Amino acid sequence: MSSVVLASVSLENVLVIGALLFSIGLYVSLSKRNAVGILMGVELMLNAVNVTFLAFSRYVESPRPLDGQVFAMFVIAIAAAEAAVALALAVAVYRHRETVNIDEIDLLRW
Amino acid sequence: MIDDAGVVVAFWVIAVSTVVCALMVAAVRNLVHAVLFLALTFVGVAGIYIVLAADFVALVQVLIYAGAVGVLMTFAIMLTPAADRRNSETIFQAPAAVLAGLVLAIVTFVAYDTEWRISGRDAFPATAASLGEAFLKPYVVPFEVVSVLLMTAMIGAIVLTREEGDDV
Amino acid sequence: MTGALLTIITDNWWDIRDLSNLSGAIRDLVSDAGGPGWLVYVVAGLLGAAGIVTFVGVTAIINIWIERRVVGRMQSRLGPNRPGPVGLLQPLADAIKLMQKEVLQPKLADALVFTAAPIAFTVPGIAVLAVVPWGRNMTLASLDAGIVFIFAMSSLAALAVFIGGYGSNNKYALFGSMRVIAMLVTYEIPIVMSLLGIAMFAGTMNLDGIVRFQEDHWLFLIMLQPLAFVIYFMSSSAELNRTPADLAEAESEIAGGYHVEYSGMKFGLYYAAELINCVTVSAIIATLFLGGWWAYKLDEIVPGWMIYIGKVYAVYFLFIWTRGTLPRFRIDQLLAFAWKWMTPMALVNVLMVAAEVLIWEETGWSAGVLLPIYVVLNNALALALIVAWVRVFAPRFERFPDRPRFYSTIDVPSLPAVAPVQPGTQSQ
């Protein structure tokens, strides 16, 4: 469509963006003290996975290229369910312990 | 192949701002700000989806993530008023950073090292109708299972957050 | 999203019956001058966006006057009438007043959130106007999933209001925000369900396609979907925080709600955003239920965008009407209404539409025969369901309003007997 091709977005570029988001999510979910913060990391990772799904669906040879998008939709649905349950857990824990810091919720530690 | 100049510029602008917002989620010292940057990240990811010709998924992403999950997280923070809101790290900060860096390095290496079977297809035309077909024809069983799962999660969340002695 | 943006029809650029001619001419100018393809798209997009933002700005200013005058008339008072003839300069006076005011910010407010909230609240309402068709060829972004785009944008506004209330660091602001969230979450379901019926009938979620469906079948979708219209109208007035449901800013309860701490132009932005959102919802209703720019044969004489704006203002008048005449709900009443009436009714409506569309597709009967039957059927159903709900679920004294209510229940103690004062004993 364009007469002047400046540059192009390749599959690798999108995958690296996905990897960046994933590793930030991994770092957040492993290092944060607050349970809500950990959940944020998990959501970031799920988003990164979705980016990867959609990138493959857009670029890679496949008999049914739209399957990547279908998978992304499933991931979104399950992430929503997971967020609801996880935040409910955080609120329930808060009722008992007055904190949602995971390093203080150590009742089972010997 | 995406090589339309406007789309390329849009992709890089969106991608860089998304990653910066995601970094802010890790960096800011206020949990509520972290949630807001997370919502911005979700919107940015939706922009990346649009570049990847997934318009319907992008809209669903804004609807569910930026709208619902963002509000849900803010709610969870509000409902835990005496909890720590400093967005601080545990002792696992350094190992987590190392692990995340390793994952990034490995995935980047794999992404550039693999010979992907790139197809030269054009962007999908609007995907809402074909996604609907996919959900109701080949993927109808997973679709129903997901609806049951959502129902279960909803009931589970209600049961978890119910006060003891609530008889409603 | 390199899909269809503005489509050009070859006509003279000065022909204001179709404003896309002008933008098309400018686009041609750019591409003739050797501009690359993406530049043409950017120019087209910017032109459309400029048009929409201009419309939004002008309507926000005009609507201040319209709303206050009309509500004033409905409440047997004059409304603003000092600045200019019949108060026409009132918006200007308001704006000058707001701009002169100092923008106060509570000391313990969250500065970033406090400033970002009004902006984030304004943007989604304007963004929705990009997908509505303003005329036959006048859609800025003809999104294939336009209805989902509307839902997505309205869910963004929820987060904006919430962080505004949180950032103010004020208890009443947070109460208001919590109410907004409760209302938005509750009313999102009937809204989605009611528009689902529209999408099923039209067979598309593209707003252009929905208008084209109404044009093809020679009817407004409000005739086919009266129940959906009622549900959508009520639910969106709850989402807009307008008076039957303005619990989020109830002055008499929580002193202004989520914008209690805002002043100056930040408050002005909230105020404008509410008017803009109302116009946006009116535009959605005018597109989905009232045929958009199409009006039987009228759109061959009058420019489509004028018809469309006329319809938008007709719906907007309905919103002003409800605001001017109805008292405010309690929060539990409002939520119970959504769960106990709106959602079941919307589900019934979806079921009905599904059955009708199935019959239509399976039998292959012509639309000319089936659609009038459906119109009668759906109107009867809507009427029956509304009447039945009022009969069954309304409190007893509202079902029989002529029965005196508090007459026998309130026990007024009789006054103690006082001995009559004698004139002679009074002076001592």
XYZ file of N, CA and C in Angstrom, chain C residues 14-158:
435
model
N -17.759 21.206 -2.011
C -18.527 22.204 -1.277
C -19.942 21.746 -0.990
N -20.249 20.497 -1.368
C -21.597 19.987 -1.169
C -21.767 19.583 0.292
N -22.368 20.446 1.118
C -22.417 20.152 2.545
C -23.450 19.089 2.884
N -24.155 18.581 1.879
C -25.078 17.510 2.217
C -24.326 16.261 2.652
N -23.079 16.189 2.259
C -22.277 15.042 2.650
C -20.885 15.560 2.990
N -20.619 15.662 4.281
C -19.367 16.294 4.686
C -18.152 15.458 4.319
N -18.386 14.173 3.975
C -17.221 13.365 3.613
C -16.632 13.834 2.294
N -17.397 14.580 1.495
C -16.838 15.115 0.256
C -15.652 16.010 0.533
N -15.810 16.863 1.542
C -14.754 17.817 1.851
C -13.486 17.075 2.289
N -13.665 16.135 3.219
C -12.479 15.418 3.691
C -11.886 14.570 2.579
N -12.758 14.041 1.709
C -12.254 13.273 0.589
C -11.439 14.141 -0.351
N -11.895 15.384 -0.543
C -11.161 16.291 -1.424
C -9.784 16.585 -0.841
N -9.744 16.801 0.465
C -8.449 17.091 1.088
C -7.534 15.880 0.981
N -8.121 14.700 1.141
C -7.328 13.477 1.013
C -6.765 13.340 -0.396
N -7.610 13.610 -1.367
C -7.132 13.540 -2.753
C -6.001 14.524 -2.992
N -6.162 15.701 -2.370
C -5.134 16.716 -2.518
C -3.799 16.188 -2.009
N -3.844 15.518 -0.842
C -2.605 14.992 -0.261
C -2.010 13.919 -1.165
N -2.848 13.021 -1.651
C -2.278 11.930 -2.447
C -1.841 12.432 -3.822
N -2.512 13.469 -4.354
C -2.056 14.031 -5.623
C -0.704 14.716 -5.470
N -0.488 15.316 -4.284
C 0.781 15.996 -4.059
C 1.910 15.011 -3.786
N 1.629 13.727 -3.891
C 2.691 12.740 -3.744
C 2.877 12.242 -2.330
N 1.874 12.490 -1.451
C 1.982 11.978 -0.088
C 1.828 10.471 -0.081
N 2.587 9.765 0.752
C 2.463 8.315 0.811
C 1.132 7.881 1.411
N 0.816 6.598 1.254
C -0.498 6.099 1.650
C -0.822 6.340 3.106
N 0.189 6.139 3.965
C -0.123 6.282 5.393
C -0.415 7.726 5.755
N 0.228 8.677 5.023
C -0.025 10.085 5.318
C -1.475 10.432 5.002
N -1.985 9.846 3.918
C -3.374 10.088 3.556
C -4.293 9.596 4.672
N -3.960 8.407 5.208
C -4.776 7.880 6.310
C -4.712 8.781 7.525
N -3.477 9.239 7.834
C -3.329 10.097 9.005
C -4.130 11.377 8.824
N -4.048 11.960 7.612
C -4.783 13.201 7.356
C -6.279 12.960 7.493
N -6.742 11.838 6.908
C -8.174 11.545 6.997
C -8.601 11.365 8.441
N -7.788 10.609 9.194
C -8.129 10.387 10.587
C -8.151 11.677 11.380
N -7.146 12.533 11.145
C -7.090 13.789 11.890
C -8.265 14.678 11.547
N -8.645 14.696 10.248
C -9.792 15.513 9.847
C -11.048 15.062 10.577
N -11.282 13.750 10.551
C -12.478 13.235 11.222
C -12.445 13.528 12.700
N -11.259 13.309 13.300
C -11.146 13.547 14.736
C -11.396 15.011 15.053
N -10.850 15.915 14.198
C -11.071 17.343 14.432
C -12.554 17.669 14.345
N -13.216 17.073 13.358
C -14.649 17.314 13.244
C -15.395 16.872 14.482
N -15.067 15.668 14.967
C -15.794 15.137 16.120
C -15.510 15.967 17.364
N -14.241 16.337 17.557
C -13.917 17.116 18.754
C -14.589 18.479 18.697
N -14.668 19.072 17.488
C -15.380 20.342 17.361
C -16.844 20.178 17.739
N -17.439 19.113 17.198
C -18.854 18.867 17.527
C -19.032 18.719 19.032
N -18.140 17.934 19.640
C -18.250 17.682 21.074
C -18.126 18.980 21.860
N -17.138 19.815 21.469
C -16.953 21.065 22.191
C -18.163 21.969 22.073
N -18.655 22.098 20.839
C -19.796 22.997 20.626
C -21.026 22.483 21.365
N -21.283 21.166 21.270
C -22.475 20.648 21.959
C -22.338 20.793 23.455
N -21.135 20.564 23.983
C -20.986 20.691 25.432
C -21.347 22.095 25.870
N -20.946 23.098 25.057
C -21.261 24.478 25.421
C -22.755 24.750 25.284
N -23.329 24.292 24.158
C -24.753 24.560 23.948
C -25.597 23.828 24.988
N -25.174 22.585 25.298
C -26.005 21.765 26.173
C -26.093 22.330 27.582
N -25.068 23.061 28.008
C -25.166 23.685 29.331
C -26.407 24.564 29.361
N -26.547 25.364 28.310
C -27.692 26.274 28.260
C -28.995 25.490 28.113
N -29.014 24.536 27.127
C -30.253 23.785 26.870
C -30.708 23.077 28.132
N -29.770 22.375 28.755
C -30.159 21.559 29.891
C -30.718 22.409 31.025
N -30.023 23.519 31.306
C -30.484 24.322 32.440
C -31.806 25.022 32.132
N -31.962 25.467 30.891
C -33.235 26.102 30.542
C -34.381 25.105 30.594
N -34.176 23.932 29.988
C -35.275 22.972 29.891
C -35.650 22.450 31.267
N -34.636 22.118 32.064
C -34.942 21.643 33.407
C -35.641 22.737 34.196
N -35.208 23.992 33.966
C -35.869 25.097 34.646
C -37.342 25.165 34.292
N -37.635 25.069 33.003
C -39.040 25.081 32.579
C -39.823 23.943 33.217
N -39.210 22.745 33.259
C -39.926 21.598 33.807
C -40.190 21.768 35.286
N -39.353 22.533 35.949
C -39.543 22.716 37.380
C -40.166 24.066 37.692
N -40.854 24.629 36.722
C -41.601 25.876 36.906
C -40.727 27.009 37.379
N -39.550 27.132 36.794
C -38.748 28.329 37.036
C -38.127 28.729 35.711
N -37.410 29.815 35.712
C -36.963 30.350 34.432
C -35.665 29.721 33.951
N -34.804 29.365 34.848
C -33.480 28.949 34.422
C -32.622 30.172 34.187
N -31.408 29.989 33.720
C -30.517 31.143 33.543
C -31.098 32.116 32.525
N -31.236 33.380 32.894
C -31.791 34.344 31.945
C -31.103 35.694 32.025
N -30.008 35.815 32.795
C -29.366 37.130 32.917
C -28.347 37.397 31.810
N -27.356 36.518 31.616
C -26.325 36.867 30.629
C -26.846 36.717 29.214
N -26.910 37.779 28.484
C -27.322 37.715 27.099
C -28.817 37.511 26.950
N -29.320 37.511 25.710
C -30.751 37.280 25.491
C -31.125 35.877 25.911
N -32.205 35.731 26.651
C -32.684 34.475 27.242
C -31.544 33.632 27.812
N -30.557 34.284 28.362
C -29.497 33.534 29.037
C -28.548 32.809 28.127
N -28.503 33.202 26.855
C -27.690 32.441 25.907
C -26.203 32.470 26.233
N -25.753 33.510 26.909
C -24.321 33.599 27.189
C -23.948 32.926 28.504
N -24.911 32.218 29.098
C -24.640 31.557 30.374
C -23.450 30.601 30.306
N -23.311 29.763 29.250
C -22.146 28.879 29.205
C -20.841 29.641 29.249
N -20.818 30.796 28.550
C -19.609 31.621 28.552
C -19.307 32.107 29.960
N -20.356 32.574 30.622
C -20.175 33.060 31.988
C -19.678 31.937 32.888
N -20.267 30.744 32.732
C -19.834 29.589 33.526
C -18.359 29.303 33.291
N -17.998 29.320 31.998
C -16.608 28.978 31.665
C -15.655 30.005 32.252
N -16.009 31.297 32.141
C -15.122 32.328 32.686
C -14.991 32.164 34.196
N -16.125 31.877 34.823
C -16.092 31.700 36.282
C -15.175 30.540 36.658
N -15.336 29.412 35.930
C -14.548 28.232 36.279
C -13.061 28.464 36.019
N -12.772 29.216 34.939
C -11.357 29.414 34.622
C -10.701 30.341 35.622
N -11.465 31.302 36.142
C -10.877 32.230 37.097
C -10.623 31.583 38.444
N -11.375 30.523 38.733
C -11.265 29.931 40.066
C -9.908 29.279 40.257
N -9.462 29.316 41.486
C -8.221 28.635 41.795
C -8.459 27.133 41.786
N -7.513 26.401 41.207
C -7.651 24.943 41.205
C -7.051 24.427 42.501
N -7.933 24.097 43.412
C -7.462 23.632 44.716
C -7.195 22.135 44.661
N -6.253 21.736 45.460
C -5.960 20.308 45.543
C -5.696 19.975 47.006
N -6.416 19.000 47.540
C -6.199 18.671 48.953
C -4.745 18.292 49.204
N -4.293 18.632 50.400
C -2.873 18.428 50.703
C -2.493 16.958 50.623
N -3.385 16.089 51.094
C -3.062 14.669 51.125
C -3.581 13.936 49.898
N -4.022 14.693 48.888
C -4.510 14.016 47.686
C -3.341 13.401 46.935
N -3.688 12.400 46.159
C -2.690 11.721 45.334
C -2.566 12.520 44.034
N -1.515 13.333 43.913
C -1.497 14.364 42.870
C -1.648 13.781 41.472
N -0.907 12.714 41.185
C -0.956 12.109 39.850
C -2.364 11.650 39.513
N -2.942 10.876 40.444
C -4.272 10.318 40.208
C -5.311 11.417 40.137
N -5.154 12.398 41.019
C -6.121 13.499 41.099
C -6.183 14.256 39.781
N -5.042 14.430 39.143
C -5.024 15.172 37.881
C -5.429 14.300 36.706
N -5.057 13.018 36.753
C -5.319 12.164 35.599
C -6.790 11.807 35.480
N -7.503 11.762 36.604
C -8.867 11.243 36.584
C -9.818 12.019 35.681
N -9.891 13.367 35.764
C -10.847 14.048 34.887
C -10.547 13.836 33.405
N -9.252 13.764 33.080
C -8.884 13.553 31.670
C -9.328 12.160 31.233
N -9.006 11.182 32.060
C -9.373 9.813 31.706
C -10.883 9.634 31.654
N -11.599 10.485 32.377
C -13.054 10.393 32.361
C -13.623 10.981 31.073
N -12.932 11.961 30.491
C -13.461 12.655 29.318
C -13.222 11.876 28.031
N -12.063 11.209 27.954
C -11.649 10.629 26.675
C -12.600 9.549 26.146
N -13.020 8.548 26.969
C -13.814 7.461 26.372
C -15.098 7.931 25.714
N -15.765 8.921 26.336
C -17.017 9.396 25.760
C -16.827 9.974 24.371
N -15.705 10.678 24.177
C -15.441 11.238 22.849
C -15.051 10.124 21.878
N -14.292 9.142 22.392
C -13.799 8.083 21.512
C -14.945 7.292 20.899
N -16.033 7.125 21.663
C -17.156 6.349 21.132
C -17.721 7.017 19.883
N -17.687 8.368 19.862
C -18.275 9.078 18.717
C -17.532 8.787 17.417
N -16.328 8.184 17.512
C -15.598 7.884 16.287
C -16.225 6.740 15.511
N -16.952 5.849 16.180
C -17.464 4.687 15.461
C -18.903 4.854 15.012
N -19.577 5.934 15.439
C -20.967 6.069 15.013
C -21.011 6.692 13.624
N -21.935 6.240 12.789
C -22.062 6.834 11.462
C -22.828 8.148 11.528
N -22.192 9.195 11.005
C -22.825 10.515 11.051
C -23.633 10.769 9.791
N -23.361 10.004 8.762
C -24.080 10.160 7.510
C -23.786 8.940 6.667
N -24.231 8.941 5.433
C -24.092 7.731 4.625
C -22.630 7.326 4.473
N -21.753 8.303 4.286
C -20.338 7.966 4.143
C -19.503 8.619 5.223
N -20.115 8.897 6.350
C -19.426 9.710 7.335
C -19.175 8.950 8.621
N -18.415 7.858 8.536
C -17.990 7.153 9.735
C -16.485 7.283 9.808
N -15.994 7.743 10.937
C -14.542 7.917 11.038
C -13.867 6.553 11.035
N -14.328 5.643 11.890
C -13.741 4.311 11.952
C -14.887 3.314 11.944
N -15.106 2.701 10.789
C -16.216 1.762 10.684
C -15.771 0.433 11.259
N -15.763 0.344 12.587
C -15.258 -0.861 13.256
C -16.214 -2.015 13.044
N -15.635 -3.190 12.841
C -16.476 -4.355 12.651
C -17.142 -4.775 13.959
N -16.495 -4.494 15.062
C -17.073 -4.852 16.364
C -17.426 -3.573 17.113
N -18.172 -2.698 16.448
C -18.457 -1.386 17.012
C -19.147 -1.438 18.362
N -20.076 -2.390 18.531
C -20.811 -2.452 19.794
C -19.872 -2.824 20.928
N -18.941 -3.747 20.644
C -17.973 -4.122 21.683
C -17.095 -2.930 22.035
N -16.789 -2.113 21.029
C -16.006 -0.905 21.283
C -16.743 0.016 22.257
N -18.053 0.125 22.075
C -18.838 0.964 22.986
C -18.742 0.436 24.411
N -18.894 -0.884 24.567
C -18.795 -1.460 25.913
C -17.419 -1.210 26.501
N -16.392 -1.402 25.666
C -15.030 -1.263 26.172
C -14.795 0.150 26.681
N -15.258 1.136 25.919
C -15.031 2.514 26.327
C -15.798 2.842 27.603
N -17.046 2.340 27.699
C -17.807 2.687 28.902
C -17.209 2.014 30.123
N -16.519 0.882 29.940
C -15.900 0.269 31.108
C -14.644 1.026 31.523
N -14.029 1.740 30.570
C -12.863 2.543 30.948
C -13.262 3.707 31.841
N -14.446 4.278 31.576
C -14.885 5.418 32.369
C -15.032 5.041 33.839
N -15.372 3.773 34.102
C -15.537 3.325 35.484
C -14.242 3.500 36.260
